[in-house]
PDB file of C-alpha atoms in Angstrom:
ATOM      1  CA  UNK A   1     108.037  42.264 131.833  1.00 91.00           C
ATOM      2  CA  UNK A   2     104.771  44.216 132.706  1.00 91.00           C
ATOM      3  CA  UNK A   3     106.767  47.854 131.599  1.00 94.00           C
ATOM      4  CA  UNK A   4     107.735  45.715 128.013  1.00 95.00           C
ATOM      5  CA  UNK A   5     104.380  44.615 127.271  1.00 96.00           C
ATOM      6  CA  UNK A   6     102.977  47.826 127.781  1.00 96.00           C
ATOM      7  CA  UNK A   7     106.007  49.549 125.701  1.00 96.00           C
ATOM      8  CA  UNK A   8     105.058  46.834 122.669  1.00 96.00           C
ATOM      9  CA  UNK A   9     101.764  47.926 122.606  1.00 96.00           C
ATOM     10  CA  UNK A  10     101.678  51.322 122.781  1.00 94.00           C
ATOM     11  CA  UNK A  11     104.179  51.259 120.106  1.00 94.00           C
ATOM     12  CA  UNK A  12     101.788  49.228 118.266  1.00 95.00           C
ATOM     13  CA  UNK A  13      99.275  51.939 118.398  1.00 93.00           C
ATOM     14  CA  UNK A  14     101.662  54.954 117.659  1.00 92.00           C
ATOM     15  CA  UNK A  15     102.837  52.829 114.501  1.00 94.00           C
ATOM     16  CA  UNK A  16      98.887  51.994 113.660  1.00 92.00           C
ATOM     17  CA  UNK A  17      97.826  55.718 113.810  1.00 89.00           C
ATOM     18  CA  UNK A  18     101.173  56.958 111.803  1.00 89.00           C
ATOM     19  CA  UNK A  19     100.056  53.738 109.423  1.00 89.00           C
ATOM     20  CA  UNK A  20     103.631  52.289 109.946  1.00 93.00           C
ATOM     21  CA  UNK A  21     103.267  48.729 108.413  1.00 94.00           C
ATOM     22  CA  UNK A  22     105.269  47.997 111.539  1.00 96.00           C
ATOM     23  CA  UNK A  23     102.509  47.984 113.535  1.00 95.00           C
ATOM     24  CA  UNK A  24     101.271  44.877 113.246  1.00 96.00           C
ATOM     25  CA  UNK A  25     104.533  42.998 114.274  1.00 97.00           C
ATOM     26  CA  UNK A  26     104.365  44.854 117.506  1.00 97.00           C
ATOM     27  CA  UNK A  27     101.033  44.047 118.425  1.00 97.00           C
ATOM     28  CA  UNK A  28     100.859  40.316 117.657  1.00 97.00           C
ATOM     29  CA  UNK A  29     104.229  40.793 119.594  1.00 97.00           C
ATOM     30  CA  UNK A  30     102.482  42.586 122.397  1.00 97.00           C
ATOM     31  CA  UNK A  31      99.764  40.303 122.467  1.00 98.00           C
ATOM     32  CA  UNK A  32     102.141  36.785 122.821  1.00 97.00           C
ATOM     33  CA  UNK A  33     104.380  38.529 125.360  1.00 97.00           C
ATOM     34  CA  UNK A  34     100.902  39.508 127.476  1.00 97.00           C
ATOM     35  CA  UNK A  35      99.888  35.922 126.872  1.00 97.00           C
ATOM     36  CA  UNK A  36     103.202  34.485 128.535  1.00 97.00           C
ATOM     37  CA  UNK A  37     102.650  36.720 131.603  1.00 97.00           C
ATOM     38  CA  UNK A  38      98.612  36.120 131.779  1.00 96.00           C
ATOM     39  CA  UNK A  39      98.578  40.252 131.627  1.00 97.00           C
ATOM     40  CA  UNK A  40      94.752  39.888 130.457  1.00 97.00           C
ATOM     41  CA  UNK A  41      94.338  43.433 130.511  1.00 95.00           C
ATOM     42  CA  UNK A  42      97.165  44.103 128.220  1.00 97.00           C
ATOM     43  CA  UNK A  43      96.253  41.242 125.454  1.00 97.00           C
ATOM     44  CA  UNK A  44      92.258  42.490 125.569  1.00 98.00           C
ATOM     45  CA  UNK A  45      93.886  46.083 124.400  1.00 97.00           C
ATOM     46  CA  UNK A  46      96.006  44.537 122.053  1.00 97.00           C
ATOM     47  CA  UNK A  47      93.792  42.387 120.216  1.00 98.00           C
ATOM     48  CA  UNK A  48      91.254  45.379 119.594  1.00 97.00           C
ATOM     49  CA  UNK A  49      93.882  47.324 118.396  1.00 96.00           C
ATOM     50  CA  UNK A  50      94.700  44.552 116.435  1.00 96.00           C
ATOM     51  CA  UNK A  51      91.261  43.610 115.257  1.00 96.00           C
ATOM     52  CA  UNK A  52      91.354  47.560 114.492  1.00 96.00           C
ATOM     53  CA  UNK A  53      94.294  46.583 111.752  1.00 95.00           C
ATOM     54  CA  UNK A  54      92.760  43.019 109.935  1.00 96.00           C
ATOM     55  CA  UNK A  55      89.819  45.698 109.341  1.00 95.00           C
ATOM     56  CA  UNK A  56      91.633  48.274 107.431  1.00 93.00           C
ATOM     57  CA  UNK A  57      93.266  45.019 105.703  1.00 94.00           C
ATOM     58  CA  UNK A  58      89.216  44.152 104.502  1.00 95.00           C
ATOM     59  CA  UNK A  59      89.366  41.017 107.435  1.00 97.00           C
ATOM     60  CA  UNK A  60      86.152  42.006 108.969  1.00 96.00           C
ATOM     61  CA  UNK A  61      85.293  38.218 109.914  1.00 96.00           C
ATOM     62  CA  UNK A  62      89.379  38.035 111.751  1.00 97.00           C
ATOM     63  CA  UNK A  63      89.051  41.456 113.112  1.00 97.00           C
ATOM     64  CA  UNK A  64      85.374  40.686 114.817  1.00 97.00           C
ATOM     65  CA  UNK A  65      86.778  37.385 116.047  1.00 97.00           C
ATOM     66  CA  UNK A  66      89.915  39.258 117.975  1.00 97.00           C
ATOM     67  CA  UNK A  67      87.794  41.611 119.190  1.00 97.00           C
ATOM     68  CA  UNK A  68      85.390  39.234 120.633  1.00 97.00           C
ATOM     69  CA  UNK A  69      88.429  37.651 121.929  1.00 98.00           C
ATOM     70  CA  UNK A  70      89.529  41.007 123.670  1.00 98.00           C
ATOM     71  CA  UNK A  71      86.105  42.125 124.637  1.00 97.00           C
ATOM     72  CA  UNK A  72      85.695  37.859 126.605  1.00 97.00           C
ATOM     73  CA  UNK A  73      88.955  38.471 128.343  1.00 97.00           C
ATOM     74  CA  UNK A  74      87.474  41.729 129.397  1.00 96.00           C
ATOM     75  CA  UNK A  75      84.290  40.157 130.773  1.00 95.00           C
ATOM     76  CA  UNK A  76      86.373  37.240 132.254  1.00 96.00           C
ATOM     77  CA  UNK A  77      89.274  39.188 134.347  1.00 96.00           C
ATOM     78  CA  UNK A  78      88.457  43.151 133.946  1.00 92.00           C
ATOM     79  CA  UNK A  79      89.628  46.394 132.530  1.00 92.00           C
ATOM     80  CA  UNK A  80      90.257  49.586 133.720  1.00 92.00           C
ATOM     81  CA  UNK A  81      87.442  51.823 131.881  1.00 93.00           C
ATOM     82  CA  UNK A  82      89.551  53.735 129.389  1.00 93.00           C
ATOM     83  CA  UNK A  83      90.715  50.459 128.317  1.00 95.00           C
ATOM     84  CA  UNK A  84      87.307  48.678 128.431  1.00 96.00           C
ATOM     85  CA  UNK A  85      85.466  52.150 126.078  1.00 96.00           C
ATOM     86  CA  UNK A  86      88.471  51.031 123.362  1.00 96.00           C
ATOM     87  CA  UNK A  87      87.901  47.485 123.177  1.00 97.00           C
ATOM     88  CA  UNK A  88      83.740  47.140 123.477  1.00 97.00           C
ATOM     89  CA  UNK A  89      84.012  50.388 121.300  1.00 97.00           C
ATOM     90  CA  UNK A  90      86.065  48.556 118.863  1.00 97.00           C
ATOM     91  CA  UNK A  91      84.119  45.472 118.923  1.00 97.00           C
ATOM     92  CA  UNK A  92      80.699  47.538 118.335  1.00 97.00           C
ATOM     93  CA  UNK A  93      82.273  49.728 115.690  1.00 97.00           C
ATOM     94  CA  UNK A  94      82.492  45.588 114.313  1.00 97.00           C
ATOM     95  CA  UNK A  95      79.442  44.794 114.738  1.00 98.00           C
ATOM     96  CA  UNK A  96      77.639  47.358 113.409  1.00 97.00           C
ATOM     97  CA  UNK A  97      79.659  47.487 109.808  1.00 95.00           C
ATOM     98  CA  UNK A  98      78.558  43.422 110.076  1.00 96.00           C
ATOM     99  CA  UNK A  99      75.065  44.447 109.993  1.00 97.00           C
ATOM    100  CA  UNK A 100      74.696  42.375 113.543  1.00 97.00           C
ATOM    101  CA  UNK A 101      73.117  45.939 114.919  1.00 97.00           C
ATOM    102  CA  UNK A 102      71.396  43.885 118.062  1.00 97.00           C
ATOM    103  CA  UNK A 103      74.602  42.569 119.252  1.00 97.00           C
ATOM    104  CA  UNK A 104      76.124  46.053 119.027  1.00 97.00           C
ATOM    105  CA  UNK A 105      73.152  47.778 120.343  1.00 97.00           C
ATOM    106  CA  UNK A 106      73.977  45.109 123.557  1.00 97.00           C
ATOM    107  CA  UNK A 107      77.477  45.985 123.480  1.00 97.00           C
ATOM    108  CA  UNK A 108      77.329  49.328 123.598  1.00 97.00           C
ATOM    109  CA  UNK A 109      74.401  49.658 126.508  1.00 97.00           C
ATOM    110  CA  UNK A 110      76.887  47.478 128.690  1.00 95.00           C
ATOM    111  CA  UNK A 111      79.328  49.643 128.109  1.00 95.00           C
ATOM    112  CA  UNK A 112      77.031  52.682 128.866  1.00 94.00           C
ATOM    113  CA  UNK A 113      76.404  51.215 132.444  1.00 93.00           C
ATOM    114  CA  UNK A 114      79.880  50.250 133.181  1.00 91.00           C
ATOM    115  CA  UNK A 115      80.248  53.899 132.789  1.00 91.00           C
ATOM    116  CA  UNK A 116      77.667  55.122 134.761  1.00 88.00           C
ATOM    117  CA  UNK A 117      78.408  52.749 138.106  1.00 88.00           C
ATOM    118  CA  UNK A 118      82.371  54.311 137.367  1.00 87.00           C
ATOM    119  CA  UNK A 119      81.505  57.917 137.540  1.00 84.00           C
ATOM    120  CA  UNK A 120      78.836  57.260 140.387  1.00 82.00           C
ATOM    121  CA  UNK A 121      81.858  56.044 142.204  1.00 84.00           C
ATOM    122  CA  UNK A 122      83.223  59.601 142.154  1.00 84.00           C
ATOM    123  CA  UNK A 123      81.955  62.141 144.930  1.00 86.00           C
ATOM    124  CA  UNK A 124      83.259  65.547 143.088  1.00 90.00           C
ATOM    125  CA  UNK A 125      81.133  66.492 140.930  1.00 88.00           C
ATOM    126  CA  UNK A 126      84.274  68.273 138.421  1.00 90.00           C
ATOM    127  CA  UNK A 127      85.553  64.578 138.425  1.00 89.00           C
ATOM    128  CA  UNK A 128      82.647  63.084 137.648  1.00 87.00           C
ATOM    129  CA  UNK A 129      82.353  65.489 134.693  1.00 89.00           C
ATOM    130  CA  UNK A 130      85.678  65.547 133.202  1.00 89.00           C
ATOM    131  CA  UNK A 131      84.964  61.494 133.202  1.00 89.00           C
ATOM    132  CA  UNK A 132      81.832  61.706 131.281  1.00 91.00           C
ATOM    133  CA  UNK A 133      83.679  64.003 128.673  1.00 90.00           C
ATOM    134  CA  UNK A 134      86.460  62.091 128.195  1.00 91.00           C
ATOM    135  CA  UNK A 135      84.850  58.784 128.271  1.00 92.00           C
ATOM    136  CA  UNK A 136      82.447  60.172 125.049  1.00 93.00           C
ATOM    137  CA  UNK A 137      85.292  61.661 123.336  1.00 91.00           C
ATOM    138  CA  UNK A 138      86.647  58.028 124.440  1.00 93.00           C
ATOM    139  CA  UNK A 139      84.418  55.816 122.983  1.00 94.00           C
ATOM    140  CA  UNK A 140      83.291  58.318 120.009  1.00 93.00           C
ATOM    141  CA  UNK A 141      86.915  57.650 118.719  1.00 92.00           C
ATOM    142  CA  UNK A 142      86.733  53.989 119.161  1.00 95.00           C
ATOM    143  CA  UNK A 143      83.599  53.894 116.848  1.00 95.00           C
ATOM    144  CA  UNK A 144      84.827  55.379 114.395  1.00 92.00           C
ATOM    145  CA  UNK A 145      86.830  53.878 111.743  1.00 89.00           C
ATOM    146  CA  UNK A 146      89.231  57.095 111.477  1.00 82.00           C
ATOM    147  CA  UNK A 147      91.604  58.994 113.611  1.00 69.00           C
ATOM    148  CA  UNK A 148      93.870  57.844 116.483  1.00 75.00           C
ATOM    149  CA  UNK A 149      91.989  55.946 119.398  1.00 83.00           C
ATOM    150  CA  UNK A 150      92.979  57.585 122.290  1.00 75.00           C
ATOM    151  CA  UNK A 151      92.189  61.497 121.439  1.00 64.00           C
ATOM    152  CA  UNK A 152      94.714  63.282 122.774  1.00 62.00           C
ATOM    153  CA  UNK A 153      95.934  67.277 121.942  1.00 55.00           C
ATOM    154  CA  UNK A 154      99.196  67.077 119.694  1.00 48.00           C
TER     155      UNK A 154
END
């Protein structure tokens, strides 16, 4: 059930960058089937990619509440870091077109040293590195309102 709630999702985000109207049906999908299986990790992603969505749709006030919904969940039962960069990204990217620039100021320096104790967990120095880069390509795509989330080469 894990491998279909993953599939729903990233769906959901291939759909959302091609701006398939689709992809909203298979995130709220994603995000109920994660829900039945308490695969926390999986809903946080979903609702920020969803909360990504009810913003382009002018629902600033739904899409900050998901993504303070994905960003608690988060807090409450952990991400791995790629995954945590896309939803506090998301939810700053929120906050700061709210005008609430304190909370996203606070967001964002969490972020910064949940990043920092992850790459001081690395002994090479090239890992470390390639880290750091992708994690600011990372979380320079999830702040901004354009482009695909997860940069990738095509």
């Amino acid at each position: 059930r894990r491998g279909q709630v993953l599939s729903t999702l990233w769906l959901g985000l291939l759909e959302a960058e091609e701006g398939d109207a689709r992809a909203r049906g298979s995130l709220e999908r994603a995000i109920g089937l994660a829900r039945d299986i308490a695969f926390y990790r999986a809903e946080a992603l979903s609702l920020a990619l969803f909360a990504r969505l009810l913003r382009l749709a002018g629902d600033l006030a739904g899409a900050e509440r998901e993504s303070a919904l994905a960003l608690e969940l988060v807090a409450r039962h952990g991400a791995e870091l790629s995954d945590r960069i896309v939803i506090a990204g998301t939810h700053a990217l929120l906050l700061g077109e709210l005008g609430r620039v304190p909370e996203q100021k606070r967001v964002l320096a969490e972020l910064e040293q949940r990043t920092r104790a992850s790459q001081k967990a690395l002994r090479q120095r090239e890992l470390r590195e390639a880290q750091m880069g992708y994690a600011e390509r990372l979380l320079a795509a999830a702040l901004s309102p354009e482009g695909p989330v997860f940069p990738r080469k095509r």
